[in-house]
């Protein structure tokens, strides 16, 4: 995109003065006042500001993003040249963010004329506009054309130009309030195209053998059901079984079952018997020889409880997962951040009002952490995990949540926070319910209270805890300001390792030895060395799944 106008403003002070007043594009106000970044991680350069505290940023593709001082942001031009066309041609453009070409020429011209008359009561704009356009070589466009440019630019803000507070991670609101298509519409577009191809008898192999395309085609068939789809549904069902148990496999079985043909029972039974997961996930399915009416009832019950015909009723995570699968990463990220922001805001309001955060958010937060990690966005995963930890009431769940929090903090190089989190974790191990459940005083929590951690030393959870201590000691060793804290973590790691059961301890030592080139005959040194280098060279744990109490 052209930066011709910006270069001229920087080279010619008299043009820069005109742009600053009366058109409020001031090169000397390029300091936004708070650190911001794009959710996508793309480049962002502040180039100018206005007298209300707003800032103009140039993005990697040349687009201009405007962020006001109230926490809203939006693209206002495909380039600096285009943005300046809008600012010069629409003085008072903030008042016209709600206008769109669909409003018609008469309404647009009337609104702009009223704003310009109000401006003229205080200072001139006509001669200044003519002079600046001539100096920058900007074309003269009609108000309707300029509103069209602004409207189209604003609609491009999400997902690629979602602006975040760099410290806290929350997203800016949209600068305008124009309606956007729902997430599912963008996600389903490819699936609808493929479903049409399948119905025409083409692309059967290409769609069926591509996991992402197959899933989307099945979702498209969910919301556009036709009697003649049974052959293609059978075809997709057979291929989806190769992916083991998925939501789309269950959907394909339901869509086939709703047709109620007895000859489909052997196929459905074969799919159910693919592996243990499919056997569990498709439980209750009628077996071959059953009455077709029974098959329809089974499919209808699952359809009513899990699927349905309205895409707006599907959970957000259905669409973000499918978006990620087809490479629409920023679309998924933006939707997930917006959902996390909603939960974060409710938590803020609850804290302000002296109320506990609602537990209904716990499952969503857990899924958000997982989804952000799948996207490689550890920063947002950490935000979600911080909100998730206080919602855990059982000692086992608290320790598991703290372990995950410590790992995310370590991966984000927040070593001091990770050290404090592991300290809280060890405190919980020592007193699972504040000591009330440890009647024999051995720190195992096996009294009359919360005894969910009674045998943590024999589980994978215990192994993961020890490995995370060593991983943090290794990575945090580079921070000399934390030398004493790192040493304490290393000592704690050795003490925890010594408390593990024989098999669990041997497995951890074997893992540590394999990742540090420690010889078998010196493995015991891992937990007896209390020096600062005891954890050096130990690799990070391979992001284990969070253990359950079972």
PDB file of N, CA and C in Angstrom, residues 303-354:
ATOM      1  N   UNK A 303     -29.809 -36.268  18.330  1.00  0.00           N
ATOM      2  CA  UNK A 303     -29.920 -35.035  17.548  1.00  0.00           C
ATOM      3  C   UNK A 303     -30.505 -33.916  18.401  1.00  0.00           C
ATOM      4  N   UNK A 304     -31.559 -34.246  19.143  1.00  0.00           N
ATOM      5  CA  UNK A 304     -32.207 -33.220  19.970  1.00  0.00           C
ATOM      6  C   UNK A 304     -31.289 -32.719  21.076  1.00  0.00           C
ATOM      7  N   UNK A 305     -30.481 -33.614  21.640  1.00  0.00           N
ATOM      8  CA  UNK A 305     -29.647 -33.228  22.782  1.00  0.00           C
ATOM      9  C   UNK A 305     -28.298 -32.639  22.377  1.00  0.00           C
ATOM     10  N   UNK A 306     -27.772 -33.014  21.204  1.00  0.00           N
ATOM     11  CA  UNK A 306     -26.405 -32.618  20.848  1.00  0.00           C
ATOM     12  C   UNK A 306     -26.283 -31.776  19.583  1.00  0.00           C
ATOM     13  N   UNK A 307     -27.222 -31.872  18.682  1.00  0.00           N
ATOM     14  CA  UNK A 307     -27.009 -31.240  17.374  1.00  0.00           C
ATOM     15  C   UNK A 307     -28.126 -30.271  17.020  1.00  0.00           C
ATOM     16  N   UNK A 308     -29.116 -30.688  16.251  1.00  0.00           N
ATOM     17  CA  UNK A 308     -30.165 -29.760  15.840  1.00  0.00           C
ATOM     18  C   UNK A 308     -29.880 -29.156  14.473  1.00  0.00           C
ATOM     19  N   UNK A 309     -30.718 -28.224  14.072  1.00  0.00           N
ATOM     20  CA  UNK A 309     -30.653 -27.678  12.713  1.00  0.00           C
ATOM     21  C   UNK A 309     -30.316 -26.194  12.652  1.00  0.00           C
ATOM     22  N   UNK A 310     -30.032 -25.580  13.780  1.00  0.00           N
ATOM     23  CA  UNK A 310     -29.705 -24.152  13.797  1.00  0.00           C
ATOM     24  C   UNK A 310     -28.233 -23.971  14.172  1.00  0.00           C
ATOM     25  N   UNK A 311     -27.398 -23.476  13.244  1.00  0.00           N
ATOM     26  CA  UNK A 311     -25.972 -23.299  13.575  1.00  0.00           C
ATOM     27  C   UNK A 311     -25.733 -22.333  14.717  1.00  0.00           C
ATOM     28  N   UNK A 312     -26.664 -21.432  14.964  1.00  0.00           N
ATOM     29  CA  UNK A 312     -26.503 -20.478  16.064  1.00  0.00           C
ATOM     30  C   UNK A 312     -26.585 -21.158  17.421  1.00  0.00           C
ATOM     31  N   UNK A 313     -27.148 -22.379  17.461  1.00  0.00           N
ATOM     32  CA  UNK A 313     -27.270 -23.102  18.724  1.00  0.00           C
ATOM     33  C   UNK A 313     -26.012 -23.893  19.073  1.00  0.00           C
ATOM     34  N   UNK A 314     -25.089 -24.019  18.131  1.00  0.00           N
ATOM     35  CA  UNK A 314     -23.862 -24.779  18.392  1.00  0.00           C
ATOM     36  C   UNK A 314     -22.944 -24.004  19.341  1.00  0.00           C
ATOM     37  N   UNK A 315     -22.238 -24.698  20.217  1.00  0.00           N
ATOM     38  CA  UNK A 315     -21.296 -24.002  21.104  1.00  0.00           C
ATOM     39  C   UNK A 315     -20.212 -23.281  20.311  1.00  0.00           C
ATOM     40  N   UNK A 316     -19.712 -22.206  20.884  1.00  0.00           N
ATOM     41  CA  UNK A 316     -18.638 -21.445  20.249  1.00  0.00           C
ATOM     42  C   UNK A 316     -17.470 -22.343  19.874  1.00  0.00           C
ATOM     43  N   UNK A 317     -17.125 -23.285  20.762  1.00  0.00           N
ATOM     44  CA  UNK A 317     -15.921 -24.078  20.547  1.00  0.00           C
ATOM     45  C   UNK A 317     -16.046 -25.030  19.359  1.00  0.00           C
ATOM     46  N   UNK A 318     -17.268 -25.343  18.951  1.00  0.00           N
ATOM     47  CA  UNK A 318     -17.438 -26.111  17.713  1.00  0.00           C
ATOM     48  C   UNK A 318     -16.863 -25.337  16.547  1.00  0.00           C
ATOM     49  N   UNK A 319     -17.211 -24.063  16.482  1.00  0.00           N
ATOM     50  CA  UNK A 319     -16.813 -23.249  15.328  1.00  0.00           C
ATOM     51  C   UNK A 319     -15.352 -22.823  15.406  1.00  0.00           C
ATOM     52  N   UNK A 320     -14.851 -22.524  16.605  1.00  0.00           N
ATOM     53  CA  UNK A 320     -13.432 -22.148  16.684  1.00  0.00           C
ATOM     54  C   UNK A 320     -12.548 -23.343  16.362  1.00  0.00           C
ATOM     55  N   UNK A 321     -12.959 -24.539  16.800  1.00  0.00           N
ATOM     56  CA  UNK A 321     -12.182 -25.728  16.472  1.00  0.00           C
ATOM     57  C   UNK A 321     -12.154 -25.993  14.982  1.00  0.00           C
ATOM     58  N   UNK A 322     -13.307 -25.862  14.329  1.00  0.00           N
ATOM     59  CA  UNK A 322     -13.373 -26.084  12.883  1.00  0.00           C
ATOM     60  C   UNK A 322     -12.635 -24.978  12.126  1.00  0.00           C
ATOM     61  N   UNK A 323     -12.697 -23.754  12.650  1.00  0.00           N
ATOM     62  CA  UNK A 323     -11.944 -22.660  12.020  1.00  0.00           C
ATOM     63  C   UNK A 323     -10.457 -22.948  12.056  1.00  0.00           C
ATOM     64  N   UNK A 324      -9.965 -23.405  13.197  1.00  0.00           N
ATOM     65  CA  UNK A 324      -8.545 -23.727  13.341  1.00  0.00           C
ATOM     66  C   UNK A 324      -8.157 -24.849  12.382  1.00  0.00           C
ATOM     67  N   UNK A 325      -9.006 -25.861  12.268  1.00  0.00           N
ATOM     68  CA  UNK A 325      -8.689 -27.000  11.405  1.00  0.00           C
ATOM     69  C   UNK A 325      -8.510 -26.584   9.949  1.00  0.00           C
ATOM     70  N   UNK A 326      -9.260 -25.587   9.502  1.00  0.00           N
ATOM     71  CA  UNK A 326      -9.133 -25.177   8.103  1.00  0.00           C
ATOM     72  C   UNK A 326      -8.198 -23.984   7.923  1.00  0.00           C
ATOM     73  N   UNK A 327      -7.429 -23.674   8.964  1.00  0.00           N
ATOM     74  CA  UNK A 327      -6.407 -22.647   8.834  1.00  0.00           C
ATOM     75  C   UNK A 327      -6.862 -21.231   9.113  1.00  0.00           C
ATOM     76  N   UNK A 328      -8.105 -21.062   9.583  1.00  0.00           N
ATOM     77  CA  UNK A 328      -8.603 -19.718   9.906  1.00  0.00           C
ATOM     78  C   UNK A 328      -8.231 -19.387  11.355  1.00  0.00           C
ATOM     79  N   UNK A 329      -6.917 -19.315  11.586  1.00  0.00           N
ATOM     80  CA  UNK A 329      -6.397 -19.200  12.950  1.00  0.00           C
ATOM     81  C   UNK A 329      -6.828 -17.893  13.609  1.00  0.00           C
ATOM     82  N   UNK A 330      -6.709 -16.778  12.897  1.00  0.00           N
ATOM     83  CA  UNK A 330      -7.044 -15.489  13.509  1.00  0.00           C
ATOM     84  C   UNK A 330      -8.538 -15.362  13.770  1.00  0.00           C
ATOM     85  N   UNK A 331      -9.348 -15.987  12.930  1.00  0.00           N
ATOM     86  CA  UNK A 331     -10.792 -15.989  13.165  1.00  0.00           C
ATOM     87  C   UNK A 331     -11.099 -16.713  14.471  1.00  0.00           C
ATOM     88  N   UNK A 332     -10.460 -17.869  14.672  1.00  0.00           N
ATOM     89  CA  UNK A 332     -10.649 -18.621  15.921  1.00  0.00           C
ATOM     90  C   UNK A 332     -10.110 -17.834  17.108  1.00  0.00           C
ATOM     91  N   UNK A 333      -8.919 -17.259  16.966  1.00  0.00           N
ATOM     92  CA  UNK A 333      -8.297 -16.539  18.085  1.00  0.00           C
ATOM     93  C   UNK A 333      -9.155 -15.354  18.523  1.00  0.00           C
ATOM     94  N   UNK A 334      -9.654 -14.593  17.562  1.00  0.00           N
ATOM     95  CA  UNK A 334     -10.456 -13.412  17.901  1.00  0.00           C
ATOM     96  C   UNK A 334     -11.720 -13.808  18.657  1.00  0.00           C
ATOM     97  N   UNK A 335     -12.385 -14.860  18.207  1.00  0.00           N
ATOM     98  CA  UNK A 335     -13.613 -15.293  18.884  1.00  0.00           C
ATOM     99  C   UNK A 335     -13.315 -15.788  20.294  1.00  0.00           C
ATOM    100  N   UNK A 336     -12.226 -16.513  20.463  1.00  0.00           N
ATOM    101  CA  UNK A 336     -11.865 -17.028  21.787  1.00  0.00           C
ATOM    102  C   UNK A 336     -11.484 -15.901  22.741  1.00  0.00           C
ATOM    103  N   UNK A 337     -10.757 -14.913  22.232  1.00  0.00           N
ATOM    104  CA  UNK A 337     -10.371 -13.774  23.081  1.00  0.00           C
ATOM    105  C   UNK A 337     -11.610 -13.001  23.517  1.00  0.00           C
ATOM    106  N   UNK A 338     -12.550 -12.817  22.601  1.00  0.00           N
ATOM    107  CA  UNK A 338     -13.789 -12.115  22.965  1.00  0.00           C
ATOM    108  C   UNK A 338     -14.537 -12.872  24.063  1.00  0.00           C
ATOM    109  N   UNK A 339     -14.583 -14.195  23.963  1.00  0.00           N
ATOM    110  CA  UNK A 339     -15.269 -14.972  24.991  1.00  0.00           C
ATOM    111  C   UNK A 339     -14.522 -14.861  26.325  1.00  0.00           C
ATOM    112  N   UNK A 340     -13.212 -14.957  26.295  1.00  0.00           N
ATOM    113  CA  UNK A 340     -12.429 -14.819  27.523  1.00  0.00           C
ATOM    114  C   UNK A 340     -12.617 -13.443  28.143  1.00  0.00           C
ATOM    115  N   UNK A 341     -12.678 -12.417  27.313  1.00  0.00           N
ATOM    116  CA  UNK A 341     -12.901 -11.065  27.826  1.00  0.00           C
ATOM    117  C   UNK A 341     -14.247 -10.965  28.541  1.00  0.00           C
ATOM    118  N   UNK A 342     -15.277 -11.621  28.004  1.00  0.00           N
ATOM    119  CA  UNK A 342     -16.591 -11.602  28.651  1.00  0.00           C
ATOM    120  C   UNK A 342     -16.512 -12.218  30.046  1.00  0.00           C
ATOM    121  N   UNK A 343     -15.844 -13.363  30.144  1.00  0.00           N
ATOM    122  CA  UNK A 343     -15.714 -14.032  31.446  1.00  0.00           C
ATOM    123  C   UNK A 343     -14.877 -13.181  32.393  1.00  0.00           C
ATOM    124  N   UNK A 344     -13.802 -12.598  31.877  1.00  0.00           N
ATOM    125  CA  UNK A 344     -12.923 -11.756  32.690  1.00  0.00           C
ATOM    126  C   UNK A 344     -13.693 -10.549  33.233  1.00  0.00           C
ATOM    127  N   UNK A 345     -14.540  -9.970  32.390  1.00  0.00           N
ATOM    128  CA  UNK A 345     -15.313  -8.804  32.832  1.00  0.00           C
ATOM    129  C   UNK A 345     -16.311  -9.193  33.918  1.00  0.00           C
ATOM    130  N   UNK A 346     -16.954 -10.352  33.758  1.00  0.00           N
ATOM    131  CA  UNK A 346     -17.880 -10.807  34.807  1.00  0.00           C
ATOM    132  C   UNK A 346     -17.138 -11.045  36.113  1.00  0.00           C
ATOM    133  N   UNK A 347     -15.925 -11.615  36.006  1.00  0.00           N
ATOM    134  CA  UNK A 347     -15.128 -11.850  37.213  1.00  0.00           C
ATOM    135  C   UNK A 347     -14.777 -10.530  37.890  1.00  0.00           C
ATOM    136  N   UNK A 348     -14.451  -9.520  37.083  1.00  0.00           N
ATOM    137  CA  UNK A 348     -14.145  -8.196  37.632  1.00  0.00           C
ATOM    138  C   UNK A 348     -15.354  -7.619  38.357  1.00  0.00           C
ATOM    139  N   UNK A 349     -16.529  -7.722  37.736  1.00  0.00           N
ATOM    140  CA  UNK A 349     -17.749  -7.187  38.350  1.00  0.00           C
ATOM    141  C   UNK A 349     -18.078  -7.931  39.641  1.00  0.00           C
ATOM    142  N   UNK A 350     -17.896  -9.257  39.628  1.00  0.00           N
ATOM    143  CA  UNK A 350     -18.159 -10.034  40.845  1.00  0.00           C
ATOM    144  C   UNK A 350     -17.222  -9.610  41.967  1.00  0.00           C
ATOM    145  N   UNK A 351     -15.934  -9.441  41.646  1.00  0.00           N
ATOM    146  CA  UNK A 351     -14.962  -9.033  42.661  1.00  0.00           C
ATOM    147  C   UNK A 351     -15.288  -7.643  43.184  1.00  0.00           C
ATOM    148  N   UNK A 352     -15.686  -6.757  42.280  1.00  0.00           N
ATOM    149  CA  UNK A 352     -16.046  -5.394  42.687  1.00  0.00           C
ATOM    150  C   UNK A 352     -17.238  -5.392  43.630  1.00  0.00           C
ATOM    151  N   UNK A 353     -18.181  -6.311  43.372  1.00  0.00           N
ATOM    152  CA  UNK A 353     -19.395  -6.372  44.183  1.00  0.00           C
ATOM    153  C   UNK A 353     -19.259  -7.301  45.386  1.00  0.00           C
ATOM    154  N   UNK A 354     -18.050  -7.811  45.604  1.00  0.00           N
ATOM    155  CA  UNK A 354     -17.820  -8.680  46.745  1.00  0.00           C
ATOM    156  C   UNK A 354     -18.401 -10.067  46.597  1.00  0.00           C
TER     157      UNK A 354
END
